[in-house]
Amino acid sequence: MGIELSDFSAANGKFVLKHLNLAVRAGEILCLLGPSGSGKSTLLQAVAGILPPLHGTVKIGEKDVTKIPLHRRGTRLVFQNPTLFDRSVRENIEFGIDDPAVPLPRRRYLTDLALSGLRITDLAQRNANTLSGGQKQRVALARALVSNPQALLLDEPLAHLEQNVRTQIHIDLVTQIRRFKIPTVYVTHDIDDALSVSDRVAVLGNRTILQEGAPESVYYRPNCKEVARLLGISNILSCTVIDVRRTEGAGHAADFLPAPDFLGVAHIGERRFTFPCAQEFRGPGLACIAPARVLLGRTAEKQVVGQTGNVISSVFHRWGRIYHIETVFGTLVSCSKRSFHVGQYVDFSFSDGWIIPQ
């Protein structure tokens, strides 16, 4: 059971998404990531049945629901701002059980399960209008989950909440999605949310899916410049690929990434590097190097540049410090746990990278 879009197109006014193919398995979370106006919410509404398709099919479970209206698709849609009734939390959640044939004891049991799963049992008798933003969203999610929907569709449901509240709700939400094996599509503009919550990420742009895959693969191995920029890969260096060889699956693998099919030898400026490569090609290319791959200081281990850069900016981040380094390659961004000060010259190296055609 899951969600499957085949050669799917949909429109929201003049905005058209074209010929999408996408599948979400039972218990899997697919995050839709893209800039404003890329079509994330349009796609979600089309899957839900709010927007009619222009072309193609939508399957939920084994059933073709392309022409089935919203209220008969068995989906649940949760928005950024929850709409709750002026009643108790328990009554709000129980409302999600829309089958009148469910007997009262069963309804109470399912409601208790949803309250427990989202850790709001102690709020059951509170009026929903008296709750904080995070508590209200927990109620909305519990109401969506209580009937064990065929598909769960989330449209930036936690975007207005503080980071620590989002993290806590994510843990509980993911646990329930896994437990009940609900295929889930999660729309977000937050890169950290998308990469940490999802099983797979689909990046939207130019009215289509630019790339889809595991979070670490999409982040460290973007297939185009637009995806790299969107995911915060700020080190995108022009290069010239002079040779590419097949690895036969035995190439360099790092950070849970599979071994690449190709390794490319490229010149970046006057320096020569060997990085995993997206495909077999020669000529102009782009080397995408994540900030964590730019190592600073003399302990840098791989691909030593043999040259220093000047620290021009240093900003604290909870995982370390973000440095901007002025180098012969331009300004590089590095995420490091080591301490340097603005104006200091530091050695640097690239521990890994990813080459794509320009």
XYZ file of C-alpha atoms in Angstrom:
358
model
C 0.000 0.000 0.000
C 1.304 3.438 -0.880
C 0.941 6.469 -3.141
C 1.829 6.354 -6.829
C 1.731 9.150 -9.402
C 2.191 8.154 -13.041
C 2.826 10.706 -15.793
C 0.874 13.123 -13.627
C 0.129 16.762 -14.471
C -1.950 19.250 -12.486
C -2.674 22.971 -12.563
C -3.307 25.648 -9.949
C -4.472 28.642 -11.931
C -1.831 29.294 -14.577
C 0.772 27.237 -12.721
C 1.177 23.748 -14.191
C 3.139 20.771 -12.856
C 4.141 18.509 -15.702
C 4.476 14.740 -16.140
C 5.495 13.699 -12.633
C 6.287 10.132 -11.651
C 6.540 9.491 -7.940
C 5.932 6.652 -5.490
C 5.710 6.580 -1.687
C 5.760 3.225 0.070
C 3.770 2.251 3.163
C 5.351 3.750 6.275
C 7.638 5.979 4.213
C 7.966 9.767 4.521
C 8.666 11.644 1.307
C 9.540 15.322 1.773
C 8.778 17.751 -1.036
C 11.366 20.504 -1.013
C 11.579 23.510 -3.276
C 11.556 27.312 -3.422
C 8.349 29.299 -3.062
C 6.199 28.866 -6.127
C 7.805 25.582 -7.164
C 4.535 23.646 -6.851
C 4.874 21.819 -3.525
C 1.393 22.662 -2.258
C -0.093 22.238 -5.735
C 1.216 18.683 -5.879
C -0.087 17.918 -2.388
C -3.536 19.275 -3.184
C -3.650 17.276 -6.404
C -2.829 14.061 -4.525
C -5.513 14.908 -1.958
C -8.108 15.500 -4.666
C -8.592 19.221 -4.093
C -7.208 19.999 -7.553
C -8.248 17.849 -10.524
C -5.462 16.298 -12.625
C -4.796 17.416 -16.172
C -3.165 14.135 -17.117
C -1.980 10.846 -15.648
C -3.120 8.790 -12.689
C -3.016 8.776 -8.876
C -3.104 5.477 -7.003
C -3.498 5.163 -3.250
C -3.002 1.628 -2.089
C -3.984 -0.541 -5.026
C -6.817 1.764 -6.037
C -6.875 4.287 -8.853
C -8.303 7.418 -7.195
C -7.668 9.855 -10.038
C -11.373 10.605 -10.474
C -12.434 9.972 -6.877
C -13.287 13.094 -4.823
C -11.397 14.195 -1.730
C -13.833 12.826 0.868
C -13.667 9.292 -0.569
C -9.886 8.949 -1.014
C -9.097 7.943 2.551
C -6.429 10.636 2.846
C -5.849 13.125 5.654
C -4.467 16.592 4.993
C -2.866 18.739 7.732
C -2.058 22.404 7.132
C 0.275 24.885 8.828
C -2.569 26.503 10.788
C -4.806 23.827 12.343
C -8.573 24.333 12.382
C -9.943 22.973 15.640
C -13.474 23.040 17.025
C -14.461 24.942 20.163
C -14.664 21.651 22.023
C -12.420 19.385 24.056
C -9.252 17.876 22.658
C -10.820 14.407 22.893
C -13.865 15.482 20.880
C -11.655 17.117 18.243
C -9.632 13.940 17.771
C -12.646 11.616 17.810
C -14.141 13.698 15.006
C -11.409 12.248 12.775
C -13.131 8.862 12.901
C -15.601 9.564 10.130
C -17.074 6.053 9.924
C -20.416 6.012 11.804
C -20.268 2.217 11.933
C -17.375 2.309 14.407
C -18.886 1.455 17.820
C -18.392 3.798 20.756
C -15.914 1.586 22.708
C -13.748 1.268 19.583
C -13.894 5.039 19.004
C -12.752 5.669 22.550
C -9.931 3.141 22.209
C -8.685 4.688 18.942
C -8.890 8.183 20.421
C -6.931 7.092 23.495
C -4.310 5.570 21.194
C -3.984 8.825 19.230
C -3.774 10.896 22.408
C -1.029 8.646 23.737
C 0.879 8.514 20.444
C 1.137 12.313 20.257
C 1.693 12.594 24.040
C -1.346 14.764 24.769
C -3.363 12.415 27.013
C -3.196 14.965 29.835
C -4.854 17.539 27.544
C -7.842 15.343 26.621
C -10.429 17.388 28.535
C -8.968 20.818 27.729
C -10.779 23.087 25.310
C -8.761 23.087 22.087
C -8.878 26.895 21.862
C -6.888 27.230 25.097
C -3.865 25.310 23.809
C -0.480 26.597 22.651
C 0.484 26.436 18.964
C 2.491 23.243 19.383
C -0.285 21.564 21.370
C -2.875 22.518 18.751
C -0.759 20.996 16.011
C -0.385 17.790 18.020
C -4.182 17.616 18.232
C -4.527 18.203 14.486
C -2.002 15.448 13.751
C -3.690 13.058 16.185
C -7.024 13.748 14.498
C -5.464 12.955 11.127
C -3.910 9.718 12.392
C -6.817 8.385 14.456
C -8.555 6.678 11.532
C -5.326 5.134 10.171
C -5.610 6.919 6.791
C -4.602 5.467 3.459
C -2.249 8.434 3.002
C -1.106 11.346 5.182
C -0.460 14.692 3.490
C 1.312 17.398 5.490
C 1.559 20.973 4.185
C 4.266 22.682 6.296
C 2.437 21.685 9.500
C 5.198 22.792 11.885
C 6.603 25.803 10.037
C 5.428 28.359 12.627
C 6.710 26.457 15.669
C 9.990 26.821 17.534
C 12.825 24.462 16.591
C 12.751 22.465 19.837
C 8.961 21.976 19.585
C 9.271 20.892 15.953
C 11.929 18.344 16.864
C 9.787 16.836 19.636
C 6.706 16.583 17.413
C 8.748 15.118 14.566
C 9.913 12.261 16.790
C 6.358 11.375 17.832
C 4.937 11.826 14.345
C 7.558 9.661 12.669
C 7.008 6.947 15.294
C 3.276 6.814 14.535
C 3.784 6.842 10.764
C 6.167 3.889 11.057
C 3.917 2.042 13.499
C 0.819 2.228 11.322
C 2.701 2.046 7.991
C 1.095 5.199 6.582
C 2.557 6.558 3.321
C 3.253 10.237 3.968
C 4.041 13.259 1.818
C 5.517 16.141 3.814
C 5.813 19.590 2.221
C 8.431 21.868 3.760
C 10.693 24.765 2.835
C 13.059 23.970 5.713
C 16.134 22.065 4.529
C 16.978 20.700 7.982
C 13.435 19.388 8.439
C 13.418 17.745 5.030
C 16.768 16.031 5.466
C 16.209 14.880 9.050
C 12.599 13.666 8.889
C 12.362 12.057 5.469
C 13.167 8.642 4.105
C 13.387 10.260 0.677
C 13.444 13.815 -0.641
C 11.948 15.084 -3.892
C 13.218 18.499 -5.016
C 10.785 20.517 -7.117
C 11.825 23.184 -9.599
C 10.986 24.296 -13.128
C 7.514 22.758 -12.613
C 8.828 19.233 -12.327
C 10.859 16.973 -10.028
C 14.522 17.877 -10.417
C 15.850 15.080 -8.216
C 14.510 12.403 -5.902
C 16.348 10.068 -3.548
C 17.645 9.405 -0.057
C 18.405 12.626 1.889
C 22.161 12.043 2.027
C 22.339 11.234 -1.681
C 20.404 14.325 -2.738
C 22.441 16.545 -0.408
C 25.943 15.278 -1.171
C 25.273 14.278 -4.789
C 22.993 16.863 -6.398
C 22.289 16.301 -10.084
C 22.230 19.987 -11.056
C 23.292 23.409 -9.843
C 19.756 24.380 -8.832
C 19.420 21.420 -6.451
C 22.862 22.116 -4.966
C 22.008 25.758 -4.299
C 18.621 24.913 -2.817
C 20.161 22.428 -0.381
C 22.805 24.852 0.811
C 25.827 23.500 -1.081
C 27.410 26.911 -1.354
C 30.766 25.681 -2.745
C 30.037 25.153 -6.440
C 33.298 25.508 -8.351
C 33.778 25.578 -12.101
C 36.091 22.810 -13.243
C 37.341 21.053 -16.346
C 36.918 17.287 -16.379
C 39.850 15.646 -18.145
C 39.114 12.003 -17.445
C 36.327 9.813 -16.044
C 36.617 6.141 -15.196
C 34.102 3.540 -14.075
C 34.507 2.250 -10.555
C 32.574 -1.016 -10.985
C 31.019 -0.307 -7.593
C 34.375 -0.183 -5.825
C 34.835 3.569 -5.704
C 35.013 5.877 -2.731
C 31.949 5.873 -0.471
C 31.363 8.155 2.519
C 28.655 9.215 4.969
C 26.352 6.281 4.221
C 26.551 6.956 0.498
C 26.862 4.067 -1.934
C 30.033 3.782 -3.967
C 29.716 5.972 -7.084
C 29.655 4.547 -10.584
C 32.284 6.999 -11.817
C 35.324 8.893 -10.572
C 36.248 12.085 -12.368
C 39.636 13.744 -12.640
C 39.214 17.497 -12.919
C 41.170 20.716 -12.860
C 39.829 23.425 -10.568
C 41.932 26.402 -11.482
C 45.475 25.082 -11.583
C 44.808 22.252 -9.140
C 43.908 18.675 -9.990
C 41.335 16.673 -8.004
C 39.650 13.297 -8.178
C 36.037 13.256 -7.010
C 33.038 10.966 -7.479
C 31.285 11.894 -10.681
C 27.631 11.885 -11.731
C 28.217 10.482 -15.213
C 30.800 9.847 -17.866
C 31.678 13.117 -19.581
C 34.601 15.429 -20.307
C 34.825 19.170 -20.526
C 33.204 21.947 -18.453
C 31.793 20.797 -15.149
C 30.893 21.869 -11.639
C 32.448 20.531 -8.442
C 29.875 20.600 -5.623
C 31.568 20.558 -2.209
C 29.470 20.638 0.961
C 30.704 22.972 3.733
C 31.498 19.943 5.919
C 33.849 18.699 3.166
C 36.036 21.818 3.350
C 38.544 20.904 6.061
C 40.509 23.651 7.782
C 43.909 23.511 9.434
C 46.986 21.356 9.082
C 45.149 18.217 10.156
C 43.267 18.235 6.868
C 43.769 14.748 5.500
C 42.835 14.510 1.837
C 43.316 16.369 -1.416
C 45.575 18.952 0.239
C 45.532 22.192 -1.659
C 48.951 23.265 -0.426
C 47.724 26.804 -0.097
C 46.061 28.932 2.519
C 42.915 30.989 2.635
C 41.960 34.046 4.642
C 39.110 33.771 7.151
C 36.781 36.678 6.349
C 33.744 35.611 8.388
C 33.060 33.406 11.416
C 29.522 32.651 12.623
C 28.526 30.316 15.449
C 26.287 27.382 14.543
C 25.042 24.772 16.972
C 27.044 22.100 15.114
C 30.245 24.160 15.018
C 31.193 27.399 13.273
C 30.498 28.516 9.725
C 33.566 30.133 8.141
C 33.872 32.041 4.892
C 37.388 31.639 3.512
C 38.820 33.832 0.772
C 40.890 31.575 -1.535
C 42.220 31.296 -5.062
C 38.992 29.394 -5.859
C 36.831 32.244 -4.641
C 35.061 32.413 -1.288
C 34.603 28.959 0.223
C 32.211 28.078 3.043
C 33.365 25.607 5.691
C 31.576 24.091 8.675
C 34.154 23.220 11.308
C 34.394 22.478 15.023
C 37.845 24.036 15.145
C 38.464 27.611 16.265
C 39.827 30.294 13.914
C 39.521 34.058 13.961
C 38.691 36.574 11.268
C 41.845 37.682 9.457
C 43.662 34.406 10.136
C 45.250 32.478 7.269
C 44.448 28.755 7.388
C 45.357 25.692 5.361
C 42.420 23.952 3.789
C 41.589 20.825 1.820
C 38.614 19.094 0.249
C 37.815 15.719 1.784
C 35.259 14.909 -0.894
C 33.151 16.440 -3.626
C 30.755 15.643 -6.443
C 31.228 16.517 -10.116
C 28.316 17.239 -12.450
C 28.219 18.570 -16.015
C 27.992 22.339 -16.260
